[in-house]
PDB file of C-alpha atoms in Angstrom:
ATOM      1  CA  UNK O 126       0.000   0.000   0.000  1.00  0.00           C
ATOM      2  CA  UNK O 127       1.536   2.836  -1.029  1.00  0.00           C
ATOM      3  CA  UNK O 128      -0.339   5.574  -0.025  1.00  0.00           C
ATOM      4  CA  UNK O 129      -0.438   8.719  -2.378  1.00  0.00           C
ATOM      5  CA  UNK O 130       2.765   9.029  -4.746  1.00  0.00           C
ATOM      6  CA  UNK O 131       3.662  12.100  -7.145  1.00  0.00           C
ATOM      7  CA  UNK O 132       5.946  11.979  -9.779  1.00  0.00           C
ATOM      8  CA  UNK O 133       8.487  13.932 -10.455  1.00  0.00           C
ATOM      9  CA  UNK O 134       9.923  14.575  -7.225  1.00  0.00           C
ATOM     10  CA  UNK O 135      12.256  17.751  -8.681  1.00  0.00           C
ATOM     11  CA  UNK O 136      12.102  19.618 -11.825  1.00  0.00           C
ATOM     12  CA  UNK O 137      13.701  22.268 -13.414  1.00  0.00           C
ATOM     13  CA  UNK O 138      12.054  24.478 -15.979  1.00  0.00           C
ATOM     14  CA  UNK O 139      12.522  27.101 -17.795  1.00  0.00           C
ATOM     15  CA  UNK O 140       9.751  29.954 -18.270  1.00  0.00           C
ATOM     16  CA  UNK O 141       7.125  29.313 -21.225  1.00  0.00           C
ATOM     17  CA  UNK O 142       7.424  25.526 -21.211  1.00  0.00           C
ATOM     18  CA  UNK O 143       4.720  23.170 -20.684  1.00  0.00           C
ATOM     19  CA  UNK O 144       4.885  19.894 -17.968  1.00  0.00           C
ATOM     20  CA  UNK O 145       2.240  17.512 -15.956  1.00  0.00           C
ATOM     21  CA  UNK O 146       2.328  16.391 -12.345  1.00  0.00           C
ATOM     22  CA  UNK O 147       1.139  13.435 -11.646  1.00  0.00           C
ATOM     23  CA  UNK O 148      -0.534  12.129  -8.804  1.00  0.00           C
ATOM     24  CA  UNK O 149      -1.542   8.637  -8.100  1.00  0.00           C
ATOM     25  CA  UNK O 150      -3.425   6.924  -4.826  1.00  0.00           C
ATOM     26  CA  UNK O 151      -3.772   3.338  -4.072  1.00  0.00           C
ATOM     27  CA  UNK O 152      -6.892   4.114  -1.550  1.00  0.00           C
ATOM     28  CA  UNK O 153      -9.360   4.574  -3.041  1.00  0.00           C
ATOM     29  CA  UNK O 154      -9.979   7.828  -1.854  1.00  0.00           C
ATOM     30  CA  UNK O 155     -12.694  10.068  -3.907  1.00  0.00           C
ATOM     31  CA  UNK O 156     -11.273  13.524  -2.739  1.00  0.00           C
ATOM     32  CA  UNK O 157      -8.292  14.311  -4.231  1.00  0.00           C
ATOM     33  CA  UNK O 158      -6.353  17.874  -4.224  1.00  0.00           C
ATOM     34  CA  UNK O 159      -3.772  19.701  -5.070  1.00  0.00           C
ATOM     35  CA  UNK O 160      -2.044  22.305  -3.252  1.00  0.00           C
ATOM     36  CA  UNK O 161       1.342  24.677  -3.875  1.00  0.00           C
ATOM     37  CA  UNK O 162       2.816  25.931  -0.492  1.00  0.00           C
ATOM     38  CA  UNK O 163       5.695  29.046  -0.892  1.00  0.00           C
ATOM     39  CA  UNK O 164       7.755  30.276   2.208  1.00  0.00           C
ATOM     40  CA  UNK O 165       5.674  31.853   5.015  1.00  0.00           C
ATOM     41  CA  UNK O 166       2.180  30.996   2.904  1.00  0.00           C
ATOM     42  CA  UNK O 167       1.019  27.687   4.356  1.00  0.00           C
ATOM     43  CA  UNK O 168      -0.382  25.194   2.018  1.00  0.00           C
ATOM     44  CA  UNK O 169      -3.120  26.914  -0.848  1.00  0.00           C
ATOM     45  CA  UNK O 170      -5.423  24.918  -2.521  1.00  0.00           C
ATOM     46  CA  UNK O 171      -4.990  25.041  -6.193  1.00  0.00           C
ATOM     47  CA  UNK O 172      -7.722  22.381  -7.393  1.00  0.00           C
ATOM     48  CA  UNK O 173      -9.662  19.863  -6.450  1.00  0.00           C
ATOM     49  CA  UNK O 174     -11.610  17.118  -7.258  1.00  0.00           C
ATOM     50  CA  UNK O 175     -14.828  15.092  -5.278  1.00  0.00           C
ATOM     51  CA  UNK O 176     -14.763  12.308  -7.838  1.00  0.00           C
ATOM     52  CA  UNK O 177     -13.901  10.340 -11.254  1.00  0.00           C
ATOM     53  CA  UNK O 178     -14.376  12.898 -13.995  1.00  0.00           C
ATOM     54  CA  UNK O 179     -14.676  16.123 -11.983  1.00  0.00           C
ATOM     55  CA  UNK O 180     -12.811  18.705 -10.865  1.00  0.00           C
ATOM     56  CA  UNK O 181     -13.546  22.367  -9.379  1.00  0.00           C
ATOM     57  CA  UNK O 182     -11.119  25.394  -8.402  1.00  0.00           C
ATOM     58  CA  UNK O 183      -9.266  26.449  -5.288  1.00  0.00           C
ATOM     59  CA  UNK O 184      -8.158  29.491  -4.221  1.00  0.00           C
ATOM     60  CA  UNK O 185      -5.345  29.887  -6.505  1.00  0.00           C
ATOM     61  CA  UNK O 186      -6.375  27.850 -10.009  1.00  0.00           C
ATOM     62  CA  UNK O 187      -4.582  30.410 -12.575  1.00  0.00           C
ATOM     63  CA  UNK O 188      -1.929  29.274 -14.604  1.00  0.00           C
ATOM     64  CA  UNK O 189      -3.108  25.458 -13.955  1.00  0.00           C
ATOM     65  CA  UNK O 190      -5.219  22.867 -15.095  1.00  0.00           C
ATOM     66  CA  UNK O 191      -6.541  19.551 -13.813  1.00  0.00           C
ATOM     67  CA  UNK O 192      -7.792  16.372 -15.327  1.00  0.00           C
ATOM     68  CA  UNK O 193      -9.250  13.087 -13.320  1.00  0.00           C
ATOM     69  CA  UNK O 194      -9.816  10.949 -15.601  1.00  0.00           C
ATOM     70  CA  UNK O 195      -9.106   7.936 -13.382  1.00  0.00           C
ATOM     71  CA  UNK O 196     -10.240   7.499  -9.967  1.00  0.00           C
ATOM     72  CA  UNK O 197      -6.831   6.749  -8.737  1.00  0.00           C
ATOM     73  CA  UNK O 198      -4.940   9.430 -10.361  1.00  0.00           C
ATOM     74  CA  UNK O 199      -5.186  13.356 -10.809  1.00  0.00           C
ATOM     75  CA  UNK O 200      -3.066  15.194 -13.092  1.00  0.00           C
ATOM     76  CA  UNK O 201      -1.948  18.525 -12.593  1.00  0.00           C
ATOM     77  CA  UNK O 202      -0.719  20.568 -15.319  1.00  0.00           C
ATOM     78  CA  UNK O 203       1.230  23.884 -16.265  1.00  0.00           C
ATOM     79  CA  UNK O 204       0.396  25.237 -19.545  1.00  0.00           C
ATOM     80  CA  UNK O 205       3.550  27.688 -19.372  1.00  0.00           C
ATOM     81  CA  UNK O 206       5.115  27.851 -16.752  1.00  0.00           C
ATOM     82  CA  UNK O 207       6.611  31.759 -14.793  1.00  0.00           C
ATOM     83  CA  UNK O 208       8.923  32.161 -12.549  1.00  0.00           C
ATOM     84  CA  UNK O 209       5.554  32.620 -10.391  1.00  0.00           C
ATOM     85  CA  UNK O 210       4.637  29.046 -10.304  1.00  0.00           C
ATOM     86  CA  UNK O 211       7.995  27.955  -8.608  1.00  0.00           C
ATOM     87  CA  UNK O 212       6.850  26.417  -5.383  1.00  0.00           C
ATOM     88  CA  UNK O 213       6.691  23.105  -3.890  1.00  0.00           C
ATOM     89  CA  UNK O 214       3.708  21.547  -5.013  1.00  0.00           C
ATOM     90  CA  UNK O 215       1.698  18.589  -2.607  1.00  0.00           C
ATOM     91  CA  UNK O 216      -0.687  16.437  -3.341  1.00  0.00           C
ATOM     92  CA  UNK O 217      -3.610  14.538  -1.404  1.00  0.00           C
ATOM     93  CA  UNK O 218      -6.478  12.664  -1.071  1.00  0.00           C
ATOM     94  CA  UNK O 219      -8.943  11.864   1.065  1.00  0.00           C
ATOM     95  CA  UNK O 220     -12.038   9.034   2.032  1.00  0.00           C
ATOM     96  CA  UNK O 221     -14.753  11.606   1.645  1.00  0.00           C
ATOM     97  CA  UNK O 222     -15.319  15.625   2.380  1.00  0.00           C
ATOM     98  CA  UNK O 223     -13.367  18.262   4.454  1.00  0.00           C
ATOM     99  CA  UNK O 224     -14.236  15.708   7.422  1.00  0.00           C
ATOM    100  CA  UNK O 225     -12.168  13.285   6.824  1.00  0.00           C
ATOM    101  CA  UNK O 226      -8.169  13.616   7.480  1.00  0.00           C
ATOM    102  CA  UNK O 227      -6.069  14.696   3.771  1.00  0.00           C
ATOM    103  CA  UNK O 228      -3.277  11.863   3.348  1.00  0.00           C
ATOM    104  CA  UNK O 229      -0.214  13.745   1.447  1.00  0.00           C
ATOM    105  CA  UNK O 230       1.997  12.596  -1.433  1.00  0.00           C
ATOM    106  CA  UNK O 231       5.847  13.609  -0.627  1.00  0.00           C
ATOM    107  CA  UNK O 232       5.679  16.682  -2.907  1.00  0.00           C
ATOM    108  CA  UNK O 233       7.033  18.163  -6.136  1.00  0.00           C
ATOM    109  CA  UNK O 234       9.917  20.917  -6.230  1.00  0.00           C
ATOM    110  CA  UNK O 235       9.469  22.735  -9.258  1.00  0.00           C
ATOM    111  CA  UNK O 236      12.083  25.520 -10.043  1.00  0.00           C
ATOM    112  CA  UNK O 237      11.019  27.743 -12.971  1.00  0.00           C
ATOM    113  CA  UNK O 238      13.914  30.132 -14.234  1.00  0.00           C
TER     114      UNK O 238
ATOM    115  CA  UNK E 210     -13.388  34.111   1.735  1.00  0.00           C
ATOM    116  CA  UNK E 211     -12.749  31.543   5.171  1.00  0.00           C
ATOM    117  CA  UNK E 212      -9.208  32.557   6.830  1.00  0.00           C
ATOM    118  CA  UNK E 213      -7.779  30.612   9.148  1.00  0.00           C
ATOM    119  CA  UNK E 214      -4.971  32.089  11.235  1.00  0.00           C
ATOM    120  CA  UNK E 215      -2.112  30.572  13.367  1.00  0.00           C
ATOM    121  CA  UNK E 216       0.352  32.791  16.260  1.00  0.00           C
ATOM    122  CA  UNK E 217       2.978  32.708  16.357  1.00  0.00           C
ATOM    123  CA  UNK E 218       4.548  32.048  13.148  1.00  0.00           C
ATOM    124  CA  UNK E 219       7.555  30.794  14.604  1.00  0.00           C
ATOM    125  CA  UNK E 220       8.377  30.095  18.182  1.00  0.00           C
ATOM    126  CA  UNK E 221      11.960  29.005  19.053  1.00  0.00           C
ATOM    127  CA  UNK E 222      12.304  26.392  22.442  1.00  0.00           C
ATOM    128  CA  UNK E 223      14.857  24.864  24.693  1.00  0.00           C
ATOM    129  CA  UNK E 224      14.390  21.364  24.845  1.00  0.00           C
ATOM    130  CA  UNK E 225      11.967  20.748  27.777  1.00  0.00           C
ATOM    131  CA  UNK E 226       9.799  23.938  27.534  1.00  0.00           C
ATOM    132  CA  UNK E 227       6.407  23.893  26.987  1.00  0.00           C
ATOM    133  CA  UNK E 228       4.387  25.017  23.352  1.00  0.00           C
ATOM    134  CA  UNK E 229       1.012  26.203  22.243  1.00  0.00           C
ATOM    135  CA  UNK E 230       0.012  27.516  19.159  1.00  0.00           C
ATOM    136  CA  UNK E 231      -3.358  28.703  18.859  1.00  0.00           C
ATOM    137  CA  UNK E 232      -5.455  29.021  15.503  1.00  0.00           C
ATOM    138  CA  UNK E 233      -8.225  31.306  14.838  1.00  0.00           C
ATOM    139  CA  UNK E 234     -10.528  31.291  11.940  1.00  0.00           C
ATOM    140  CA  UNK E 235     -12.912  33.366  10.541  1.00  0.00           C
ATOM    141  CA  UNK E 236     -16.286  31.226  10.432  1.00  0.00           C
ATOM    142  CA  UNK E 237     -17.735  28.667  12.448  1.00  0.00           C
ATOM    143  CA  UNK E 238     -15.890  25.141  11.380  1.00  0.00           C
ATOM    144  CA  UNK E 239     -17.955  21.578  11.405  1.00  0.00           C
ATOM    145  CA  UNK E 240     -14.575  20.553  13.034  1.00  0.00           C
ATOM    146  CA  UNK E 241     -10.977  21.258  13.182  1.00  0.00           C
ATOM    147  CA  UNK E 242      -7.433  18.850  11.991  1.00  0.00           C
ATOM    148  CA  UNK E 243      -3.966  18.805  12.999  1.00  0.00           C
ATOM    149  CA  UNK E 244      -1.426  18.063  10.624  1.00  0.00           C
ATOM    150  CA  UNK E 245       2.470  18.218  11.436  1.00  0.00           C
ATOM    151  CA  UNK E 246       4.837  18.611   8.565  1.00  0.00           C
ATOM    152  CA  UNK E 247       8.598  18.151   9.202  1.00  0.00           C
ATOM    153  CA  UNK E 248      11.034  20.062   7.400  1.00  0.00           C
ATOM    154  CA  UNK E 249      11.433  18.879   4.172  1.00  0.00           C
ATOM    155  CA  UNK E 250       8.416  16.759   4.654  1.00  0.00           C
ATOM    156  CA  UNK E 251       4.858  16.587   3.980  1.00  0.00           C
ATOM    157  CA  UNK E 252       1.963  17.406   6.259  1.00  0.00           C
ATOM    158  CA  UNK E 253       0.323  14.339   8.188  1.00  0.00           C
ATOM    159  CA  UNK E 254      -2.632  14.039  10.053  1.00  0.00           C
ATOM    160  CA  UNK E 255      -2.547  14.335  13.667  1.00  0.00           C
ATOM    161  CA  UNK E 256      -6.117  14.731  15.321  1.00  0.00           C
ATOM    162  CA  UNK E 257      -9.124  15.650  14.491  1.00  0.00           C
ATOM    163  CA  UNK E 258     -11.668  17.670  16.871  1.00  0.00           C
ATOM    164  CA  UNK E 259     -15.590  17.762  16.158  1.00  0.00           C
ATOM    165  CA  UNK E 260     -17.129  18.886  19.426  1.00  0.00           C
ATOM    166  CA  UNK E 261     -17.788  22.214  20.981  1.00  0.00           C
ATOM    167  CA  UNK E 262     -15.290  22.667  24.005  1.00  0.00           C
ATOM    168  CA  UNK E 263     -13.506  18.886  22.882  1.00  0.00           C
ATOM    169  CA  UNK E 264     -10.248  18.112  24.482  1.00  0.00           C
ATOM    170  CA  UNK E 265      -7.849  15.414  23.325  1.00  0.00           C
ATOM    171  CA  UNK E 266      -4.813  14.149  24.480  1.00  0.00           C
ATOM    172  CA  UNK E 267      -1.570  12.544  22.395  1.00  0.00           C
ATOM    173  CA  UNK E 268       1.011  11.374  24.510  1.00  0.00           C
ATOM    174  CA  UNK E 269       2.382  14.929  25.227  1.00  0.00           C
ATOM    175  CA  UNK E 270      -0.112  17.030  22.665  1.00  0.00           C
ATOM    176  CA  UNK E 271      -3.008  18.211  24.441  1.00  0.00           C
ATOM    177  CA  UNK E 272      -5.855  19.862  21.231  1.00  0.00           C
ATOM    178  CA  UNK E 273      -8.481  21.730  22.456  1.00  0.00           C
ATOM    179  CA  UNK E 274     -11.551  23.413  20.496  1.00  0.00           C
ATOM    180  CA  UNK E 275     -13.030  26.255  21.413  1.00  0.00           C
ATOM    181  CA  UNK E 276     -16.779  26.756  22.660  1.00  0.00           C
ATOM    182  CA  UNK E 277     -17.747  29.086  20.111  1.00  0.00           C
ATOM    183  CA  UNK E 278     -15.605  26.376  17.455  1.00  0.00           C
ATOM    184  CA  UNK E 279     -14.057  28.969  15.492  1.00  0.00           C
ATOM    185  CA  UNK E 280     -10.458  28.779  17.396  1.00  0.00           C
ATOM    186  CA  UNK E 281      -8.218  25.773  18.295  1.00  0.00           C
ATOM    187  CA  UNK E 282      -4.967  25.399  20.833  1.00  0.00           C
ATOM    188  CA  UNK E 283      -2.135  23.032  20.527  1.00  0.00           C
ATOM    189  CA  UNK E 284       0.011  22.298  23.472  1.00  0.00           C
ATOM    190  CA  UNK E 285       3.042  20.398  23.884  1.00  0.00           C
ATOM    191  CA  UNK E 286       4.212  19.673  26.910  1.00  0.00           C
ATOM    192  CA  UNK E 287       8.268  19.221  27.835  1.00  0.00           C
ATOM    193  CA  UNK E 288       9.269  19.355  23.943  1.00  0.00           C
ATOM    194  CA  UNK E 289      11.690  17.186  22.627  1.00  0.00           C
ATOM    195  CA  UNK E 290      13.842  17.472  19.209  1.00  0.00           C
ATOM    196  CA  UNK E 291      11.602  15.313  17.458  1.00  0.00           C
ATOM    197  CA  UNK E 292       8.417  17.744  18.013  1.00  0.00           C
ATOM    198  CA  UNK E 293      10.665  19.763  15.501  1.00  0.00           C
ATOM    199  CA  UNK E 294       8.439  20.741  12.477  1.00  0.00           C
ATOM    200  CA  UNK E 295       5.602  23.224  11.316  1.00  0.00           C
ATOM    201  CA  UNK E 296       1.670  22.625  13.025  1.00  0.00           C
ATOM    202  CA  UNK E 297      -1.089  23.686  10.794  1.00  0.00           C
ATOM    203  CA  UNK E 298      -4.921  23.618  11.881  1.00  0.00           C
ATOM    204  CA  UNK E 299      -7.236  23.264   9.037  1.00  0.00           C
ATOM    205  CA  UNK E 300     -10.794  23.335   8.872  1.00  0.00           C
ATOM    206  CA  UNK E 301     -13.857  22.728   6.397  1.00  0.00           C
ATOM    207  CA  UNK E 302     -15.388  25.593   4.650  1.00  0.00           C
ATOM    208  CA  UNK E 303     -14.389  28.443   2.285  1.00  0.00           C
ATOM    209  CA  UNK E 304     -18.330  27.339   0.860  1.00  0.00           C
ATOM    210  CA  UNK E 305     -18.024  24.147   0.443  1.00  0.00           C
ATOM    211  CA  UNK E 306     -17.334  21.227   2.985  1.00  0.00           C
ATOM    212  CA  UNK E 307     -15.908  19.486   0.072  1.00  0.00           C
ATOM    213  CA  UNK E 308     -12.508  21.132   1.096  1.00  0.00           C
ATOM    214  CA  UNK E 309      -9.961  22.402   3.826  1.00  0.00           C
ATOM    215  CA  UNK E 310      -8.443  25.764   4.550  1.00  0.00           C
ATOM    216  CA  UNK E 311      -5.263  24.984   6.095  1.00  0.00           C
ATOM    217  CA  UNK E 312      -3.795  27.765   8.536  1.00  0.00           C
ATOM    218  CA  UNK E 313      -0.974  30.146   7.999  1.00  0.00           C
ATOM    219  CA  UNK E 314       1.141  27.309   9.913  1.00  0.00           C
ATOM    220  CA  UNK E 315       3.506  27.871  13.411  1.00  0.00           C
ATOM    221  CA  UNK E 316       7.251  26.556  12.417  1.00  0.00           C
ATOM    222  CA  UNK E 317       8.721  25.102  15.898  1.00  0.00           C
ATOM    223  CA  UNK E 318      12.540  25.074  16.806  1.00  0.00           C
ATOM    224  CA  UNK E 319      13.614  23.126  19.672  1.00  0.00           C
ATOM    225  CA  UNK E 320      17.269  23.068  20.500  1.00  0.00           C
ATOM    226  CA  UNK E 321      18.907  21.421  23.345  1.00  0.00           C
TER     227      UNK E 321
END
């Protein structure tokens, strides 16, 4: 069992350029999310998703877009990518709705230069 | 929009002291979580508190939840090295119960 993975674990881009996180949990989990966290911010939600086939905005959704078209996975992705969007980037899922505890993937560095 | 706050940001402790960091937010919350993240780590779950006025205890973590439920207090008694890490409170809302707003986070450093 392992839990919720992401993949990559660093990357490097450079500013313009296109890539896809992807997130994958073996729990069969309906919730899953996606958050960014940035020195002294906490953890932001950028989207979510309550289910196979949906999805539905955070608090910070521009310059990203999601895609869950498997219950186990959910794909974030950055169209072109700023300097902005460099953050470390988390991923999680959960049994059902904002009751029930978040399990977190290890997390994504991204560097965008 | 729901904000959930944390004091203090930071708090820096000799092994042994006591810590509390407190977290505020600006609606009513359904409940409240816990979640510990060590550095260079992600968050995990640590408690979760439903009732008006709950109190629960983890080894030395004591989580309270306020009367009103719109604040939360965590407490760790004696600290040790390995209580080392950020706390964030989170709670449903923001419009939807579908989600959690996670709180600005308290960073703990415990030296010996």
């Amino acid at each position: 069992n392992a839990g919720v993975t992401q993949t990559p674990k660093f990357r490097v881009l450079k500013t313009g350029q296109s890539m896809t996180l992807l997130c994958a949990q073996d729990m069969n989990h309906e919730y899953m999310y996606w958050y960014r966290q940035d020195p002294g911010m906490g953890l932001r939600l950028i989207h979510y998703s309550v289910g196979e086939g949906t999805t539905a905005k955070g608090e910070v959704p521009d310059g990203y877009n999601v895609s869950r078209l498997k219950k186990q996975n959910f794909l974030l992705g950055l169209e072109s990518a700023a300097p902005s969007q460099t953050s470390v980037y988390f991923c999680a899922s959960s049994y059902f709705s904002g009751g029930y505890e978040q399990y977190f993937g290890p997390g994504t560095r991204l560097t965008v230069t | 929009g729901q904000q959930v706050m944390q004091i203090p940001q930071y708090q820096h402790v000799q092994e042994g002291e006591d810590f509390t960091t407190y977290c505020n937010s600006s609606t009513t919350l359904s409940n409240i979580q816990w979640y510990k993240q060590r550095p260079g780590g992600h968050p995990v779950f640590l408690i979760q508190l439903v009732k008006s006025g709950e109190v629960k205890k983890q080894k030395r973590l004591t989580f309270q939840f306020g009367e009103a439920k719109k604040n939360s207090s965590l407490h760790i008694t004696a600290t040790q090295t390995t209580d080392v890490g950020t706390y964030f409170c989170a709670g449903p809302g923001g419009g939807t119960a579908s989600k959690l707003t996670f709180g600005t986070g308290t960073r703990l450093q415990v030296t010996l």
